[in-house]
Short mmCIF file of C-alpha atoms in Angstrom, two decimals:
data_model
loop_
_atom_site.label_atom_id
_atom_site.label_comp_id
_atom_site.label_asym_id
_atom_site.label_seq_id
_atom_site.Cartn_x
_atom_site.Cartn_y
_atom_site.Cartn_z
CA MET V 8 -134.93 -36.32 -161.24
CA ALA V 9 -137.25 -39.52 -160.69
CA THR V 10 -140.10 -38.95 -158.98
CA ARG V 11 -140.50 -40.71 -156.13
CA HIS V 12 -136.86 -39.05 -155.50
CA LEU V 13 -138.34 -35.78 -156.19
CA VAL V 14 -141.41 -36.93 -154.12
CA ARG V 15 -138.97 -37.32 -150.81
CA THR V 16 -137.00 -34.14 -151.60
CA VAL V 17 -140.85 -32.37 -151.44
CA ILE V 18 -141.50 -34.51 -148.31
CA LEU V 19 -138.09 -33.16 -146.64
CA GLN V 20 -138.66 -29.54 -147.17
CA SER V 21 -142.32 -29.93 -146.11
CA LEU V 22 -141.10 -31.75 -142.30
CA TYR V 23 -138.09 -29.06 -142.62
CA GLU V 24 -140.73 -26.18 -142.50
CA TRP V 25 -142.90 -27.81 -140.36
CA ASP V 26 -140.08 -29.15 -137.95
CA PHE V 27 -138.74 -25.54 -138.09
CA TYR V 28 -142.06 -23.82 -137.02
CA HIS V 29 -142.01 -26.30 -134.27
CA ARG V 30 -144.85 -28.19 -135.61
CA GLN V 31 -147.03 -25.33 -135.59
CA HIS V 32 -147.90 -25.01 -139.18
CA ASP V 33 -150.50 -27.74 -140.52
CA LEU V 34 -148.45 -30.32 -142.32
CA VAL V 35 -150.67 -31.59 -144.96
CA ALA V 36 -151.36 -28.14 -145.89
CA VAL V 37 -147.65 -27.66 -146.26
CA LEU V 38 -147.22 -30.42 -148.23
CA GLU V 39 -150.11 -29.62 -150.54
CA ARG V 40 -148.51 -26.48 -150.92
CA ASN V 41 -145.30 -27.80 -151.54
CA LEU V 42 -146.49 -30.40 -153.80
CA GLN V 43 -148.01 -27.93 -156.10
CA GLU V 44 -145.30 -25.53 -155.98
CA PHE V 45 -142.20 -27.90 -157.07
CA ALA V 46 -143.68 -31.57 -158.23
CA ALA V 47 -146.78 -30.64 -159.71
CA GLY V 48 -148.27 -32.76 -162.29
CA ILE V 49 -145.90 -35.65 -160.74
CA ASP V 50 -147.15 -39.29 -161.68
CA GLU V 51 -147.45 -40.97 -158.38
CA PRO V 52 -148.72 -37.97 -155.68
CA ASP V 53 -149.81 -41.10 -153.40
CA PHE V 54 -146.53 -41.87 -152.25
CA ALA V 55 -145.96 -38.39 -150.83
CA TRP V 56 -149.03 -38.91 -148.74
CA ARG V 57 -148.57 -42.69 -147.82
CA ILE V 58 -144.63 -41.69 -146.52
CA LEU V 59 -146.36 -37.91 -144.43
CA LYS V 60 -148.91 -40.53 -142.73
CA GLY V 61 -146.64 -43.33 -142.18
CA ILE V 62 -144.31 -40.83 -140.41
CA THR V 63 -146.74 -39.04 -138.73
CA ASP V 64 -148.11 -42.04 -137.58
CA HIS V 65 -145.21 -43.47 -136.61
CA LEU V 66 -143.37 -40.40 -134.98
CA PRO V 67 -142.92 -41.10 -131.35
CA GLU V 68 -141.26 -44.35 -132.43
CA ILE V 69 -139.05 -43.22 -135.21
CA ASP V 70 -138.04 -40.14 -132.99
CA ALA V 71 -137.08 -42.86 -129.58
CA THR V 72 -135.31 -45.23 -132.52
CA ILE V 73 -132.97 -42.33 -133.74
CA VAL V 74 -132.73 -41.23 -129.81
CA ARG V 75 -131.43 -44.96 -129.44
CA LEU V 76 -129.12 -45.02 -132.31
CA ALA V 77 -127.32 -41.93 -132.17
CA PRO V 78 -127.41 -41.36 -128.25
CA GLU V 79 -124.50 -38.98 -128.20
CA TRP V 80 -126.69 -36.53 -129.88
CA PRO V 81 -130.04 -35.29 -128.87
CA LEU V 82 -133.06 -35.26 -131.28
CA GLU V 83 -133.14 -31.34 -130.71
CA LYS V 84 -129.34 -31.07 -131.43
CA ILE V 85 -129.54 -32.81 -134.76
CA ALA V 86 -129.81 -30.89 -137.39
CA ILE V 87 -133.29 -30.31 -138.30
CA ILE V 88 -132.50 -31.50 -142.54
CA ASP V 89 -130.61 -34.37 -140.79
CA ARG V 90 -133.27 -35.40 -138.58
CA ASN V 91 -136.25 -35.32 -141.17
CA ILE V 92 -133.67 -37.19 -143.75
CA LEU V 93 -133.82 -39.81 -140.93
CA ARG V 94 -137.07 -39.64 -140.22
CA ILE V 95 -138.16 -40.36 -143.84
CA GLY V 96 -135.40 -43.11 -144.10
CA LEU V 97 -136.44 -44.77 -140.90
CA TYR V 98 -140.16 -44.59 -141.97
CA GLU V 99 -138.82 -46.36 -144.82
CA LEU V 100 -137.00 -48.92 -143.51
CA LEU V 101 -139.15 -50.04 -140.45
CA TYR V 102 -142.63 -49.09 -141.86
CA ALA V 103 -143.08 -48.86 -145.19
CA ASP V 104 -143.72 -52.23 -147.80
CA PRO V 105 -140.18 -53.44 -148.67
CA GLU V 106 -141.56 -54.34 -152.00
CA GLU V 107 -142.59 -51.38 -152.79
CA VAL V 108 -139.33 -49.38 -151.80
CA PRO V 109 -136.51 -52.23 -150.94
CA PRO V 110 -134.46 -51.55 -148.20
CA LYS V 111 -131.24 -50.62 -149.69
CA VAL V 112 -133.07 -47.95 -151.94
CA ALA V 113 -134.45 -46.17 -148.75
CA ILE V 114 -130.78 -46.15 -147.44
CA ASN V 115 -129.30 -44.72 -150.55
CA GLU V 116 -132.22 -42.25 -151.38
CA ALA V 117 -131.31 -40.82 -147.85
CA ILE V 118 -128.15 -41.04 -148.27
CA GLU V 119 -128.10 -39.16 -151.49
CA ILE V 120 -130.66 -36.58 -150.02
CA ALA V 121 -128.19 -35.79 -147.13
CA LYS V 122 -125.49 -35.03 -149.68
CA ASN V 123 -128.04 -32.65 -151.66
CA TYR V 124 -128.92 -30.69 -148.68
CA GLY V 125 -127.06 -31.58 -146.00
CA GLY V 126 -123.66 -30.99 -144.12
CA PRO V 127 -120.70 -32.00 -144.83
CA ASN V 128 -121.30 -35.09 -142.56
CA SER V 129 -124.73 -35.49 -142.88
CA ALA V 130 -124.27 -38.54 -145.19
CA ARG V 131 -121.91 -40.00 -143.29
CA PHE V 132 -124.89 -39.45 -140.24
CA VAL V 133 -127.30 -40.60 -141.61
CA ASN V 134 -125.79 -44.09 -143.34
CA GLY V 135 -124.22 -44.69 -139.85
CA VAL V 136 -128.04 -44.42 -138.63
CA LEU V 137 -129.69 -46.35 -141.36
CA GLY V 138 -127.03 -48.93 -141.59
CA THR V 139 -127.24 -49.96 -137.78
CA ILE V 140 -130.65 -50.51 -138.25
CA TYR V 141 -131.29 -51.95 -141.63
CA ARG V 142 -128.51 -54.12 -140.00
CA GLU V 143 -130.58 -54.81 -136.82
CA LEU V 144 -133.64 -56.05 -139.09
CA GLN V 145 -131.31 -58.41 -141.29
CA ALA V 146 -130.53 -59.69 -137.63
CA LYS V 147 -133.63 -60.73 -136.56
CA LYS V 148 -134.37 -62.39 -139.77
CA GLY V 149 -131.15 -64.49 -139.21
CA VAL V 150 -128.85 -62.44 -141.91
CA VAL V 151 -125.74 -61.77 -141.58
CA VAL V 152 -124.57 -58.24 -143.00
CA ALA V 153 -121.18 -57.80 -143.37
CA GLU V 154 -119.92 -53.84 -142.57
CA VAL V 155 -118.63 -52.32 -145.61
CA PRO V 156 -115.22 -50.62 -145.26
CA THR V 157 -114.81 -46.99 -145.58
CA PRO V 158 -112.61 -45.95 -148.42
CA LYS V 159 -109.30 -44.81 -147.55
CA LYS V 160 -109.26 -41.22 -148.95
CA SER V 161 -106.06 -40.45 -150.73
CA LYS V 162 -103.42 -38.08 -150.31
#
Protein backbone atom coordinates (compact mmCIF):
# COMPACT_ATOMS: atom_id res chain seq x y z
CA MET A 1 0.00 0.00 0.00
CA ALA A 2 1.43 3.37 -0.99
CA THR A 3 2.39 5.65 1.87
CA ARG A 4 -0.13 8.39 1.15
CA HIS A 5 -2.95 5.91 0.67
CA LEU A 6 -2.04 4.37 4.02
CA VAL A 7 -1.93 7.83 5.60
CA ARG A 8 -5.41 8.66 4.29
CA THR A 9 -6.68 5.35 5.65
CA VAL A 10 -5.22 6.06 9.10
CA ILE A 11 -6.69 9.58 9.02
CA LEU A 12 -10.06 8.08 8.10
CA GLN A 13 -9.82 5.66 10.99
CA SER A 14 -8.93 8.52 13.35
CA LEU A 15 -11.72 10.78 12.10
CA TYR A 16 -14.16 7.88 12.37
CA GLU A 17 -13.27 7.30 16.04
CA TRP A 18 -13.42 11.01 16.80
CA ASP A 19 -16.77 11.39 15.05
CA PHE A 20 -18.22 8.16 16.52
CA TYR A 21 -17.51 9.40 20.04
CA HIS A 22 -19.11 12.77 19.25
CA ARG A 23 -15.76 14.58 19.15
CA GLN A 24 -15.10 13.79 22.81
CA HIS A 25 -11.66 12.26 22.10
CA ASP A 26 -8.56 14.33 21.41
CA LEU A 27 -8.19 13.95 17.63
CA VAL A 28 -4.46 14.66 17.69
CA ALA A 29 -3.90 11.92 20.26
CA VAL A 30 -6.09 9.52 18.26
CA LEU A 31 -4.10 10.14 15.07
CA GLU A 32 -0.79 9.84 16.92
CA ARG A 33 -1.84 6.48 18.37
CA ASN A 34 -3.13 5.21 15.03
CA LEU A 35 0.00 6.30 13.15
CA GLN A 36 2.14 4.46 15.70
CA GLU A 37 0.00 1.34 15.53
CA PHE A 38 -0.81 1.13 11.83
CA ALA A 39 1.76 3.25 10.00
CA ALA A 40 4.93 3.26 12.08
CA GLY A 41 7.91 4.32 10.03
CA ILE A 42 6.01 5.85 7.12
CA ASP A 43 8.01 8.10 4.81
CA GLU A 44 5.81 11.19 5.14
CA PRO A 45 4.27 11.54 8.59
CA ASP A 46 4.01 15.29 7.99
CA PHE A 47 1.50 14.56 5.19
CA ALA A 48 -0.84 13.06 7.80
CA TRP A 49 -0.54 16.07 10.08
CA ARG A 50 -1.11 18.55 7.23
CA ILE A 51 -4.31 16.77 6.21
CA LEU A 52 -5.59 16.52 9.77
CA LYS A 53 -4.82 20.17 10.52
CA GLY A 54 -6.40 21.24 7.24
CA ILE A 55 -9.57 19.28 7.93
CA THR A 56 -9.93 20.60 11.46
CA ASP A 57 -9.11 24.19 10.41
CA HIS A 58 -11.75 24.08 7.65
CA LEU A 59 -14.28 21.67 9.18
CA PRO A 60 -17.24 24.10 9.22
CA GLU A 61 -16.70 24.99 5.55
CA ILE A 62 -16.13 21.36 4.57
CA ASP A 63 -19.29 20.23 6.37
CA ALA A 64 -21.27 23.10 4.83
CA THR A 65 -20.07 21.95 1.40
CA ILE A 66 -21.24 18.40 2.11
CA VAL A 67 -24.65 19.72 3.17
CA ARG A 68 -24.88 21.88 0.05
CA LEU A 69 -23.87 19.08 -2.34
CA ALA A 70 -25.98 16.37 -0.70
CA PRO A 71 -29.07 18.29 0.46
CA GLU A 72 -31.24 15.18 0.68
CA TRP A 73 -28.85 13.77 3.29
CA PRO A 74 -28.60 15.67 6.59
CA LEU A 75 -24.94 15.59 7.66
CA GLU A 76 -25.64 13.53 10.79
CA LYS A 77 -27.54 10.95 8.69
CA ILE A 78 -24.66 10.33 6.30
CA ALA A 79 -22.78 7.19 7.35
CA ILE A 80 -19.82 8.12 9.56
CA ILE A 81 -17.38 6.44 7.17
CA ASP A 82 -18.78 8.28 4.12
CA ARG A 83 -18.91 11.62 5.94
CA ASN A 84 -15.25 11.35 6.88
CA ILE A 85 -14.12 10.13 3.46
CA LEU A 86 -15.82 13.22 2.07
CA ARG A 87 -14.07 15.42 4.61
CA ILE A 88 -10.68 14.11 3.50
CA GLY A 89 -11.52 14.39 -0.19
CA LEU A 90 -13.04 17.84 0.09
CA TYR A 91 -10.11 19.13 2.10
CA GLU A 92 -7.72 17.90 -0.59
CA LEU A 93 -9.83 19.38 -3.39
CA LEU A 94 -10.61 22.72 -1.80
CA TYR A 95 -7.65 23.58 0.39
CA ALA A 96 -4.61 21.37 -0.25
CA ASP A 97 -1.87 22.27 -2.70
CA PRO A 98 -2.97 20.89 -6.09
CA GLU A 99 0.70 20.50 -7.01
CA GLU A 100 1.12 18.09 -4.11
CA VAL A 101 -2.18 16.25 -4.62
CA PRO A 102 -3.78 16.79 -8.03
CA PRO A 103 -7.58 16.99 -7.88
CA LYS A 104 -8.14 13.78 -9.84
CA VAL A 105 -5.80 11.93 -7.49
CA ALA A 106 -7.74 13.23 -4.47
CA ILE A 107 -11.01 12.07 -6.02
CA ASN A 108 -9.63 8.68 -7.01
CA GLU A 109 -8.15 8.10 -3.56
CA ALA A 110 -11.45 8.96 -1.87
CA ILE A 111 -13.36 6.61 -4.20
CA GLU A 112 -10.91 3.76 -3.58
CA ILE A 113 -11.15 4.25 0.18
CA ALA A 114 -14.95 4.29 -0.10
CA LYS A 115 -14.85 1.02 -2.06
CA ASN A 116 -12.66 -0.58 0.61
CA TYR A 117 -14.34 0.72 3.76
CA GLY A 118 -17.78 2.04 2.87
CA GLY A 119 -21.07 0.41 2.07
CA PRO A 120 -22.27 -0.80 -1.32
CA ASN A 121 -23.19 2.71 -2.52
CA SER A 122 -20.41 4.65 -0.80
CA ALA A 123 -18.10 4.92 -3.79
CA ARG A 124 -20.87 6.23 -6.00
CA PHE A 125 -21.98 8.74 -3.35
CA VAL A 126 -18.41 9.98 -2.76
CA ASN A 127 -17.79 10.18 -6.50
CA GLY A 128 -20.97 12.21 -6.98
CA VAL A 129 -20.15 14.75 -4.28
CA LEU A 130 -16.48 15.13 -5.18
CA GLY A 131 -17.22 15.13 -8.91
CA THR A 132 -19.68 17.98 -8.43
CA ILE A 133 -17.20 20.11 -6.50
CA TYR A 134 -14.50 19.33 -9.07
CA ARG A 135 -16.76 20.50 -11.91
CA GLU A 136 -17.62 23.64 -9.92
CA LEU A 137 -13.93 24.40 -9.38
CA GLN A 138 -13.16 23.84 -13.05
CA ALA A 139 -16.09 26.05 -14.10
CA LYS A 140 -14.68 28.87 -11.96
CA LYS A 141 -11.48 28.53 -14.00
CA GLY A 142 -13.48 28.55 -17.23
CA VAL A 143 -12.78 24.88 -17.96
CA VAL A 144 -15.68 22.74 -19.16
CA VAL A 145 -15.65 19.21 -17.75
CA ALA A 146 -17.77 16.67 -19.60
CA GLU A 147 -19.88 14.26 -17.63
CA VAL A 148 -18.47 10.77 -17.70
CA PRO A 149 -21.28 8.33 -18.49
CA THR A 150 -21.86 5.67 -15.88
CA PRO A 151 -21.12 2.24 -17.33
CA LYS A 152 -24.21 0.12 -17.78
CA LYS A 153 -24.32 -3.19 -15.94
CA SER A 154 -24.30 -6.16 -18.23
CA LYS A 155 -27.03 -8.71 -17.89
